[in-house]
Amino acid sequence: MRYIFYILLGYVLYRFITGFLIPVFRTGKQIKKQFNEMQQRMQDQMQQQPSSAPPPQQQSAKRSPVGEYIDFEEVK
């Protein structure tokens, strides 16, 4: 009876390890690899883009006002 229990326990552990743990580790490793590749591509694209464009704050400072501001007055 004891041997049957140990054999059954060994079989369940074997199925758990080969059916769950190994695929989880492989998937985690693959996701990590793809994430690192995507991060490397993003860094490469950032380096290839020209940095000669001025920031948006400088563009808004160069604009002249279109008209003068008139306060709103409520009419009764």
Short mmCIF file of N, CA and C in Angstrom, two decimals:
data_model
loop_
_atom_site.label_atom_id
_atom_site.label_comp_id
_atom_site.label_asym_id
_atom_site.label_seq_id
_atom_site.Cartn_x
_atom_site.Cartn_y
_atom_site.Cartn_z
N MET A 1 0.82 -1.20 0.00
CA MET A 1 0.00 0.00 0.00
C MET A 1 0.86 1.26 0.00
N ARG A 2 1.93 1.20 0.79
CA ARG A 2 2.83 2.34 0.89
C ARG A 2 3.53 2.62 -0.44
N TYR A 3 3.90 1.57 -1.15
CA TYR A 3 4.59 1.72 -2.43
C TYR A 3 3.67 2.34 -3.48
N ILE A 4 2.43 1.95 -3.46
CA ILE A 4 1.47 2.53 -4.41
C ILE A 4 1.31 4.02 -4.15
N PHE A 5 1.27 4.41 -2.89
CA PHE A 5 1.17 5.83 -2.54
C PHE A 5 2.40 6.60 -3.04
N TYR A 6 3.60 6.05 -2.82
CA TYR A 6 4.81 6.73 -3.28
C TYR A 6 4.86 6.82 -4.80
N ILE A 7 4.44 5.80 -5.48
CA ILE A 7 4.41 5.82 -6.94
C ILE A 7 3.42 6.86 -7.44
N LEU A 8 2.26 6.89 -6.81
CA LEU A 8 1.24 7.87 -7.18
C LEU A 8 1.72 9.30 -6.89
N LEU A 9 2.34 9.50 -5.75
CA LEU A 9 2.89 10.81 -5.40
C LEU A 9 3.99 11.22 -6.38
N GLY A 10 4.85 10.29 -6.75
CA GLY A 10 5.91 10.59 -7.72
C GLY A 10 5.34 10.97 -9.08
N TYR A 11 4.29 10.25 -9.49
CA TYR A 11 3.65 10.55 -10.77
C TYR A 11 3.02 11.94 -10.76
N VAL A 12 2.34 12.29 -9.67
CA VAL A 12 1.71 13.61 -9.55
C VAL A 12 2.78 14.71 -9.55
N LEU A 13 3.86 14.52 -8.84
CA LEU A 13 4.95 15.50 -8.84
C LEU A 13 5.57 15.64 -10.23
N TYR A 14 5.77 14.51 -10.89
CA TYR A 14 6.32 14.54 -12.24
C TYR A 14 5.42 15.32 -13.19
N ARG A 15 4.11 15.05 -13.14
CA ARG A 15 3.16 15.77 -14.02
C ARG A 15 3.12 17.25 -13.68
N PHE A 16 3.21 17.60 -12.39
CA PHE A 16 3.20 19.00 -11.98
C PHE A 16 4.44 19.73 -12.50
N ILE A 17 5.58 19.11 -12.35
CA ILE A 17 6.83 19.74 -12.78
C ILE A 17 6.88 19.87 -14.30
N THR A 18 6.58 18.80 -15.02
CA THR A 18 6.68 18.85 -16.48
C THR A 18 5.51 19.57 -17.13
N GLY A 19 4.35 19.58 -16.50
CA GLY A 19 3.18 20.20 -17.11
C GLY A 19 2.95 21.64 -16.69
N PHE A 20 3.55 22.07 -15.58
CA PHE A 20 3.28 23.42 -15.08
C PHE A 20 4.56 24.23 -14.86
N LEU A 21 5.47 23.74 -14.05
CA LEU A 21 6.65 24.54 -13.68
C LEU A 21 7.56 24.84 -14.87
N ILE A 22 7.90 23.84 -15.64
CA ILE A 22 8.80 24.05 -16.77
C ILE A 22 8.20 25.01 -17.80
N PRO A 23 6.92 24.85 -18.22
CA PRO A 23 6.35 25.83 -19.15
C PRO A 23 6.28 27.25 -18.57
N VAL A 24 6.01 27.38 -17.29
CA VAL A 24 5.96 28.71 -16.67
C VAL A 24 7.33 29.36 -16.72
N PHE A 25 8.37 28.63 -16.40
CA PHE A 25 9.72 29.19 -16.45
C PHE A 25 10.12 29.55 -17.88
N ARG A 26 9.78 28.70 -18.83
CA ARG A 26 10.11 29.00 -20.24
C ARG A 26 9.38 30.24 -20.73
N THR A 27 8.11 30.36 -20.38
CA THR A 27 7.32 31.51 -20.80
C THR A 27 7.86 32.79 -20.17
N GLY A 28 8.19 32.74 -18.90
CA GLY A 28 8.76 33.91 -18.22
C GLY A 28 10.07 34.34 -18.86
N LYS A 29 10.89 33.40 -19.20
CA LYS A 29 12.17 33.69 -19.85
C LYS A 29 11.95 34.32 -21.23
N GLN A 30 10.98 33.80 -21.98
CA GLN A 30 10.68 34.31 -23.32
C GLN A 30 10.11 35.73 -23.23
N ILE A 31 9.23 35.99 -22.28
CA ILE A 31 8.67 37.33 -22.11
C ILE A 31 9.75 38.32 -21.74
N LYS A 32 10.63 37.93 -20.87
CA LYS A 32 11.74 38.81 -20.47
C LYS A 32 12.64 39.13 -21.66
N LYS A 33 12.90 38.14 -22.50
CA LYS A 33 13.73 38.34 -23.69
C LYS A 33 13.05 39.31 -24.66
N GLN A 34 11.75 39.13 -24.90
CA GLN A 34 11.02 40.02 -25.80
C GLN A 34 10.95 41.44 -25.25
N PHE A 35 10.79 41.58 -23.95
CA PHE A 35 10.75 42.90 -23.33
C PHE A 35 12.08 43.61 -23.52
N ASN A 36 13.18 42.89 -23.31
CA ASN A 36 14.50 43.50 -23.49
C ASN A 36 14.73 43.90 -24.95
N GLU A 37 14.27 43.08 -25.90
CA GLU A 37 14.41 43.41 -27.32
C GLU A 37 13.61 44.67 -27.67
N MET A 38 12.40 44.77 -27.15
CA MET A 38 11.56 45.94 -27.40
C MET A 38 12.19 47.19 -26.80
N GLN A 39 12.73 47.06 -25.61
CA GLN A 39 13.38 48.20 -24.98
C GLN A 39 14.61 48.64 -25.79
N GLN A 40 15.36 47.69 -26.32
CA GLN A 40 16.52 48.02 -27.14
C GLN A 40 16.09 48.73 -28.42
N ARG A 41 15.00 48.27 -29.05
CA ARG A 41 14.50 48.94 -30.26
C ARG A 41 14.08 50.37 -29.96
N MET A 42 13.43 50.59 -28.84
CA MET A 42 13.00 51.94 -28.47
C MET A 42 14.21 52.86 -28.27
N GLN A 43 15.25 52.34 -27.64
CA GLN A 43 16.46 53.13 -27.44
C GLN A 43 17.12 53.44 -28.78
N ASP A 44 17.15 52.48 -29.69
CA ASP A 44 17.72 52.72 -31.01
C ASP A 44 16.94 53.78 -31.77
N GLN A 45 15.61 53.74 -31.70
CA GLN A 45 14.79 54.74 -32.37
C GLN A 45 14.99 56.12 -31.78
N MET A 46 15.15 56.20 -30.47
CA MET A 46 15.36 57.50 -29.82
C MET A 46 16.71 58.09 -30.25
N GLN A 47 17.70 57.26 -30.46
CA GLN A 47 19.01 57.75 -30.88
C GLN A 47 18.99 58.17 -32.36
N GLN A 48 18.17 57.54 -33.18
CA GLN A 48 18.12 57.85 -34.60
C GLN A 48 17.33 59.12 -34.90
N GLN A 49 16.40 59.49 -34.03
CA GLN A 49 15.59 60.68 -34.27
C GLN A 49 16.44 61.93 -34.12
N PRO A 50 16.26 62.90 -35.02
CA PRO A 50 17.02 64.14 -34.87
C PRO A 50 16.50 64.94 -33.69
N SER A 51 17.43 65.51 -32.94
CA SER A 51 17.05 66.27 -31.76
C SER A 51 17.11 67.77 -32.04
N SER A 52 16.97 68.18 -33.30
CA SER A 52 17.07 69.60 -33.64
C SER A 52 15.76 70.34 -33.45
N ALA A 53 14.64 69.65 -33.24
CA ALA A 53 13.36 70.31 -33.06
C ALA A 53 13.31 70.98 -31.69
N PRO A 54 12.93 72.27 -31.64
CA PRO A 54 12.88 72.96 -30.35
C PRO A 54 11.69 72.46 -29.53
N PRO A 55 11.79 72.56 -28.23
CA PRO A 55 10.67 72.14 -27.39
C PRO A 55 9.44 73.02 -27.60
N PRO A 56 8.25 72.54 -27.32
CA PRO A 56 7.02 73.30 -27.58
C PRO A 56 6.94 74.61 -26.79
N GLN A 57 7.58 74.71 -25.64
CA GLN A 57 7.52 75.93 -24.84
C GLN A 57 8.18 77.09 -25.58
N GLN A 58 9.25 76.84 -26.29
CA GLN A 58 9.94 77.91 -27.02
C GLN A 58 9.09 78.38 -28.19
N GLN A 59 8.35 77.51 -28.83
CA GLN A 59 7.52 77.91 -29.95
C GLN A 59 6.39 78.81 -29.49
N SER A 60 5.79 78.53 -28.35
CA SER A 60 4.67 79.33 -27.88
C SER A 60 5.14 80.71 -27.42
N ALA A 61 6.39 80.82 -26.98
CA ALA A 61 6.90 82.11 -26.54
C ALA A 61 7.13 83.05 -27.73
N LYS A 62 7.38 82.53 -28.91
CA LYS A 62 7.66 83.35 -30.09
C LYS A 62 6.39 83.92 -30.72
N ARG A 63 5.24 83.36 -30.42
CA ARG A 63 4.00 83.82 -31.03
C ARG A 63 3.60 85.19 -30.47
N SER A 64 3.08 86.01 -31.36
CA SER A 64 2.59 87.31 -30.91
C SER A 64 1.09 87.21 -30.66
N PRO A 65 0.57 88.00 -29.75
CA PRO A 65 -0.87 87.92 -29.47
C PRO A 65 -1.68 88.38 -30.68
N VAL A 66 -2.79 87.71 -30.91
CA VAL A 66 -3.64 87.99 -32.06
C VAL A 66 -4.43 89.27 -31.85
N GLY A 67 -4.96 89.44 -30.70
CA GLY A 67 -5.74 90.63 -30.38
C GLY A 67 -5.62 90.92 -28.90
N GLU A 68 -6.19 92.02 -28.47
CA GLU A 68 -6.08 92.31 -27.05
C GLU A 68 -7.20 91.61 -26.29
N TYR A 69 -6.96 91.38 -25.04
CA TYR A 69 -7.91 90.66 -24.20
C TYR A 69 -8.93 91.64 -23.66
N ILE A 70 -10.19 91.31 -23.77
CA ILE A 70 -11.27 92.16 -23.26
C ILE A 70 -11.96 91.40 -22.14
N ASP A 71 -12.05 92.05 -20.98
CA ASP A 71 -12.72 91.42 -19.85
C ASP A 71 -14.22 91.28 -20.14
N PHE A 72 -14.78 90.23 -19.64
CA PHE A 72 -16.21 90.00 -19.83
C PHE A 72 -16.97 90.76 -18.75
N GLU A 73 -17.94 91.51 -19.18
CA GLU A 73 -18.78 92.23 -18.23
C GLU A 73 -20.21 91.75 -18.39
N GLU A 74 -20.83 91.45 -17.28
CA GLU A 74 -22.18 90.94 -17.32
C GLU A 74 -23.16 92.11 -17.55
N VAL A 75 -24.06 91.96 -18.50
CA VAL A 75 -25.04 92.99 -18.81
C VAL A 75 -26.33 92.64 -18.10
N LYS A 76 -26.91 93.66 -17.38
CA LYS A 76 -28.15 93.42 -16.62
C LYS A 76 -29.32 94.06 -17.32
#
